[in-house]
Coordinates of C-alpha atoms in Angstrom, one line a residue:
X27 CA 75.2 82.1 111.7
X28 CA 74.3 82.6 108.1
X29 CA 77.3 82.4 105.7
X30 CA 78.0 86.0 104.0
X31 CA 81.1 86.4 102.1
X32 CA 80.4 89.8 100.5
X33 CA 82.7 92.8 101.0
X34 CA 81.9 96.2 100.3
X35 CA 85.1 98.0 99.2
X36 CA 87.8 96.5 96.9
X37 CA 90.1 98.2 100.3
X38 CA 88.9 95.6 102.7
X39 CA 89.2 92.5 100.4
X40 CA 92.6 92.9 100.3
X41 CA 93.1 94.9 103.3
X42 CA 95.5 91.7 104.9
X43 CA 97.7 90.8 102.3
X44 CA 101.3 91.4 104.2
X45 CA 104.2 92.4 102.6
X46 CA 106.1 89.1 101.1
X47 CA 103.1 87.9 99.7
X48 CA 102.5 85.7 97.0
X49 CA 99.1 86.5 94.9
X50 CA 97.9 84.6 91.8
X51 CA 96.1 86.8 89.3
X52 CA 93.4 84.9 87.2
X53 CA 92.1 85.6 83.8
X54 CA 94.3 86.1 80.4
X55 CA 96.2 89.2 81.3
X56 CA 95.0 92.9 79.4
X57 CA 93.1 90.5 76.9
X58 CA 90.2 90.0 79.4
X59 CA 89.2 88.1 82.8
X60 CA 91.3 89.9 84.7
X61 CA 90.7 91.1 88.1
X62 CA 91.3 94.8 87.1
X63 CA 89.6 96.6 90.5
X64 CA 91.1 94.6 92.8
X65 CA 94.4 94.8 91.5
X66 CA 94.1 98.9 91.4
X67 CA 93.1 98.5 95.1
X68 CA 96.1 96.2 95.6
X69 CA 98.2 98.8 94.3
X70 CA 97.1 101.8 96.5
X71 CA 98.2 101.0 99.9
X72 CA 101.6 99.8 98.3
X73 CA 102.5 96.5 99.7
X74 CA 105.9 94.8 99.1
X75 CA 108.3 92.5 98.0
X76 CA 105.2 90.8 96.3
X77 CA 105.3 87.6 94.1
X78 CA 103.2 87.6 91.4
X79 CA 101.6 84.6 89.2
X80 CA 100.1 84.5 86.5
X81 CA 99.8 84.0 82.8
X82 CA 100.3 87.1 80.6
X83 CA 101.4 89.2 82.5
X84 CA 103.2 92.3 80.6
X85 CA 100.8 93.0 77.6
X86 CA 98.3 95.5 78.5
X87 CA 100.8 98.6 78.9
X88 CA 102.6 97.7 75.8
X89 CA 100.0 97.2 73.3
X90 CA 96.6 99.1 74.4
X91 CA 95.1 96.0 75.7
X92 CA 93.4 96.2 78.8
X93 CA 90.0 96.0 80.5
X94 CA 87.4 97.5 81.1
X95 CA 87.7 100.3 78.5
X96 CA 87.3 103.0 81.3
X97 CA 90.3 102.4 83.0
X98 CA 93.8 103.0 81.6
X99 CA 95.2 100.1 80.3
X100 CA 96.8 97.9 83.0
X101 CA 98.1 94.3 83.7
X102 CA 100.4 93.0 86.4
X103 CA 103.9 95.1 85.6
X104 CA 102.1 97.8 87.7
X105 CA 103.6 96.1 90.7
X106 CA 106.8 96.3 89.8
X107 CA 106.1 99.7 88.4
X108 CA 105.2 100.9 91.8
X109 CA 107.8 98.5 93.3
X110 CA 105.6 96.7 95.0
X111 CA 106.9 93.3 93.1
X112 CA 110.4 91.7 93.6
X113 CA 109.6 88.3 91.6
X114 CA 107.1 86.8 89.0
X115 CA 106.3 83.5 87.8
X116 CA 104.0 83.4 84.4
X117 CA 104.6 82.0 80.8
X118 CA 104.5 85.6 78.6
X119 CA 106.1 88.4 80.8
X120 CA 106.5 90.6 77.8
X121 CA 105.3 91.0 74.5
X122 CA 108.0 89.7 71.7
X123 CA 108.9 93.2 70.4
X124 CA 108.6 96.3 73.0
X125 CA 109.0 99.7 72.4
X126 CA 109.6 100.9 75.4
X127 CA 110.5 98.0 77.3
X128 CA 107.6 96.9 79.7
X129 CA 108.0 97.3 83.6
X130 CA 108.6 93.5 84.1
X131 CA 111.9 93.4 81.4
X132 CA 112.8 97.1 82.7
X133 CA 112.4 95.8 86.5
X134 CA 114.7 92.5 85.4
X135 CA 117.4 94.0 83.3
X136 CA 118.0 97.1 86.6
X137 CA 118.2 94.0 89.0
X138 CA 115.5 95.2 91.1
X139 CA 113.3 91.6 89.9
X140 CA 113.2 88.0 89.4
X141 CA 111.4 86.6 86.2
X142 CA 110.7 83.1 86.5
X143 CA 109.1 81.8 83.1
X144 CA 106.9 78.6 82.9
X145 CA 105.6 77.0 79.8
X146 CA 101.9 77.7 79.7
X147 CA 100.6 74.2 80.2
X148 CA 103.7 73.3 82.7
X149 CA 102.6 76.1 84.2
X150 CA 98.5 75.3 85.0
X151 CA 99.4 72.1 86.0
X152 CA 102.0 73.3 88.7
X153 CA 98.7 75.5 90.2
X154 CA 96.1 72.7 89.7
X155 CA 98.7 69.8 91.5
X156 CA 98.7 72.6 94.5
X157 CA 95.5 72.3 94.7
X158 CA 95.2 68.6 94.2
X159 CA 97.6 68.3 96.6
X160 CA 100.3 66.5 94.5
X161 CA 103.8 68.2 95.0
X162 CA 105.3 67.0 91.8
X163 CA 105.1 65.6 88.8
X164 CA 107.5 64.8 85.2
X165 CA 106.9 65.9 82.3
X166 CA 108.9 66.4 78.5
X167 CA 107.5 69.9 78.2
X168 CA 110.7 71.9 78.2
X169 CA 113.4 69.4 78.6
X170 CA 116.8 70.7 76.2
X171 CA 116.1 74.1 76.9
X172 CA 117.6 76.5 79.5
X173 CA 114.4 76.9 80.9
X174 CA 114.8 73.5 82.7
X175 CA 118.3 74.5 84.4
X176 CA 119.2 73.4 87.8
X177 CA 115.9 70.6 87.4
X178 CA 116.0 66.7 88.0
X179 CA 115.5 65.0 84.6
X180 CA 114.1 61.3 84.5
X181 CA 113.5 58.9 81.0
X182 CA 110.4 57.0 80.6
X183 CA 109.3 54.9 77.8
X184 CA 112.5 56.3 76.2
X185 CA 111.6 60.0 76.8
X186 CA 112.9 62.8 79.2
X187 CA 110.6 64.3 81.5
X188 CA 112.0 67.0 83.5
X189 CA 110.6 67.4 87.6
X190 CA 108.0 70.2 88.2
X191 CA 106.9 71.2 91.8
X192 CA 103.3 72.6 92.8
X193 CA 102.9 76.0 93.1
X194 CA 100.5 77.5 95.4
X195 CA 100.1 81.0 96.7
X196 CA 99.0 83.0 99.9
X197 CA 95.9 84.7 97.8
X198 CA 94.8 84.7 94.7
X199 CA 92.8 87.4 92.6
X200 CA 90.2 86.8 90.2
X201 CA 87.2 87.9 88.3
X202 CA 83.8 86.0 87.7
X203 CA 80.6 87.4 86.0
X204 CA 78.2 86.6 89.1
X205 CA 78.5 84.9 92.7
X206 CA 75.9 84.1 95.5
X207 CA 76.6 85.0 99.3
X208 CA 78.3 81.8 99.9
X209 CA 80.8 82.5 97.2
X210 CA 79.9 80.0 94.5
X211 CA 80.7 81.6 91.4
X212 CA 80.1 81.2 87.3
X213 CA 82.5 82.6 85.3
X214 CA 82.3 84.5 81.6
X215 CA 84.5 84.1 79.0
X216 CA 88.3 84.3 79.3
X217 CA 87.5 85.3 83.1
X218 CA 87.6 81.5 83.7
X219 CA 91.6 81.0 82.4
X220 CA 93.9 79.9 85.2
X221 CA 91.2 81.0 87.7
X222 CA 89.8 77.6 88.9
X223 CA 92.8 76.2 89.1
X224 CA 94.3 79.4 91.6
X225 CA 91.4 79.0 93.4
X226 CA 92.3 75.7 94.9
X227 CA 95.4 76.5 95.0
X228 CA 95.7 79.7 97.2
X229 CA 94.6 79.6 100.6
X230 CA 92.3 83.0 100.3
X231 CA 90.3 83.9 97.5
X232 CA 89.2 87.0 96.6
X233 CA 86.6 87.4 93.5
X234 CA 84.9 90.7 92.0
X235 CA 81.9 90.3 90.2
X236 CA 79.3 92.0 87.9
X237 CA 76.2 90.7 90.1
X238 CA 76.1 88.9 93.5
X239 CA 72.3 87.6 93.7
X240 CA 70.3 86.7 96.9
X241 CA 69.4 83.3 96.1
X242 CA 72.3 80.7 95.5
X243 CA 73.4 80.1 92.1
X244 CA 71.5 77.1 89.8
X245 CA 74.4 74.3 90.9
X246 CA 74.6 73.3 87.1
X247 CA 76.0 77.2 86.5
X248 CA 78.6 76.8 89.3
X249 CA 82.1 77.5 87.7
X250 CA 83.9 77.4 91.2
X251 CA 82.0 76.0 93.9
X252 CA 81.8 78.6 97.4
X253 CA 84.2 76.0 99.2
X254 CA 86.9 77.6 97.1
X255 CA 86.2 81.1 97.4
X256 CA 86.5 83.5 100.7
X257 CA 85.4 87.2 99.9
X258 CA 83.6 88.4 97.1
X259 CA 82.7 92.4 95.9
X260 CA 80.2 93.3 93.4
X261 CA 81.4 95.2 90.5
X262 CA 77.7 97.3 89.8
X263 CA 79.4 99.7 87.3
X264 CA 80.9 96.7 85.5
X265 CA 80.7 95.9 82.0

């Protein structure tokens, strides 16, 4: 049987995440890339106790970033604004002034969530070992601060390297520009941050896209090859 991995309605892409669920969200928050459908569609049947990953992940509401231009400006503190989300792991969960305080440091300081925050680079690597398969690796990258609490520190060649584990997730949410039926993708812009990494390291991936095209894609302009993906949802009305 001929391999079709096109959905119709953002609904049934994400129609069997279960509560508990951990879901990666690809892209550079409100700046761009972001997969800003299916997270509205996430948001509608109101799954929870969620854990979300990401990158930036507080900007959007805060600062009048967010994408596309039609839709109100959102980024992932609308799952813990819903209540939807007890935990996040990203590197920028807030903007550095706030005025009001964004749902993930409002969500925090009532108790009602967990904010775990990774350096940016510690933080890609943790998602592309998952997907590499390697469950750990050392490095200096936040060693003396409290961010490193609680972690196994190690010296070599007279430096200290603190222990980081993989991270994987149950799904993981992203936006590409195009895709073929068999889920090969080519990403656009800032639409390609953290998002090949989360694909490998999420064991379903969902994609929206501007155009899925009947022929496969050129494999030279493959971003993410099919292998990786498992539903994708065309995006006609998208810029």
């Amino acid at each position: 049987m001929p391999v079709n991995k096109t959905f119709n309605t953002f609904a049934d892409a994400i129609a069997d995440i279960p509560p508990g669920a951990s879901i990666m969200i690809g892209g550079f928050g409100g700046a761009g890339g972001q997969p800003t459908r299916l997270m509205l569609a996430l948001r509608e049947p109101g799954v929870g106790d969620l854990t979300i990953i990401g990158n930036v992940a507080g900007i959007s509401k805060t600062t009048g970033y967010g994408w596309p231009d039609d839709l109100e400006p959102i980024d992932q503190g609308m799952f813990f604004e819903s209540g939807q989300a007890t935990k996040i792991i990203c590197s920028f969960p807030v903007p550095s002034t706030t005025n009001p305080l964004s749902e993930i440091e409002k969500a925090w300081r009532e108790g009602r969530a967990e904010v775990d925050i990774v350096p940016q680079g510690t933080l890609i690597e943790r998602i592309r070992s998952a997907g590499a398969g390697i469950p750990a690796f050392y490095t200096p990258t936040g060693v003396g601060t409290t961010l490193i609490a609680g972690k196994e520190v190690r010296e070599f060649g007279g430096v200290s390297c603190v222990l980081e584990t993989a991270l994987k997730a149950d799904f993981a949410l992203m936006r590409a520009d195009v895709a073929d039926r068999w889920g090969n993708i080519a990403f656009r812009g800032l639409q390609a941050n953290f998002a090949p990494a989360m694909a490998s390291a999420a064991r379903v991936t969902v994609v929206e896209v501007e155009t899925i095209q009947a022929e496969p894609l050129d494999p030279s302009a493959v971003d993410v090859a099919g292998i990786y993906i498992d539903r994708v949802i065309a995006l006609p009305d998208a810029r």
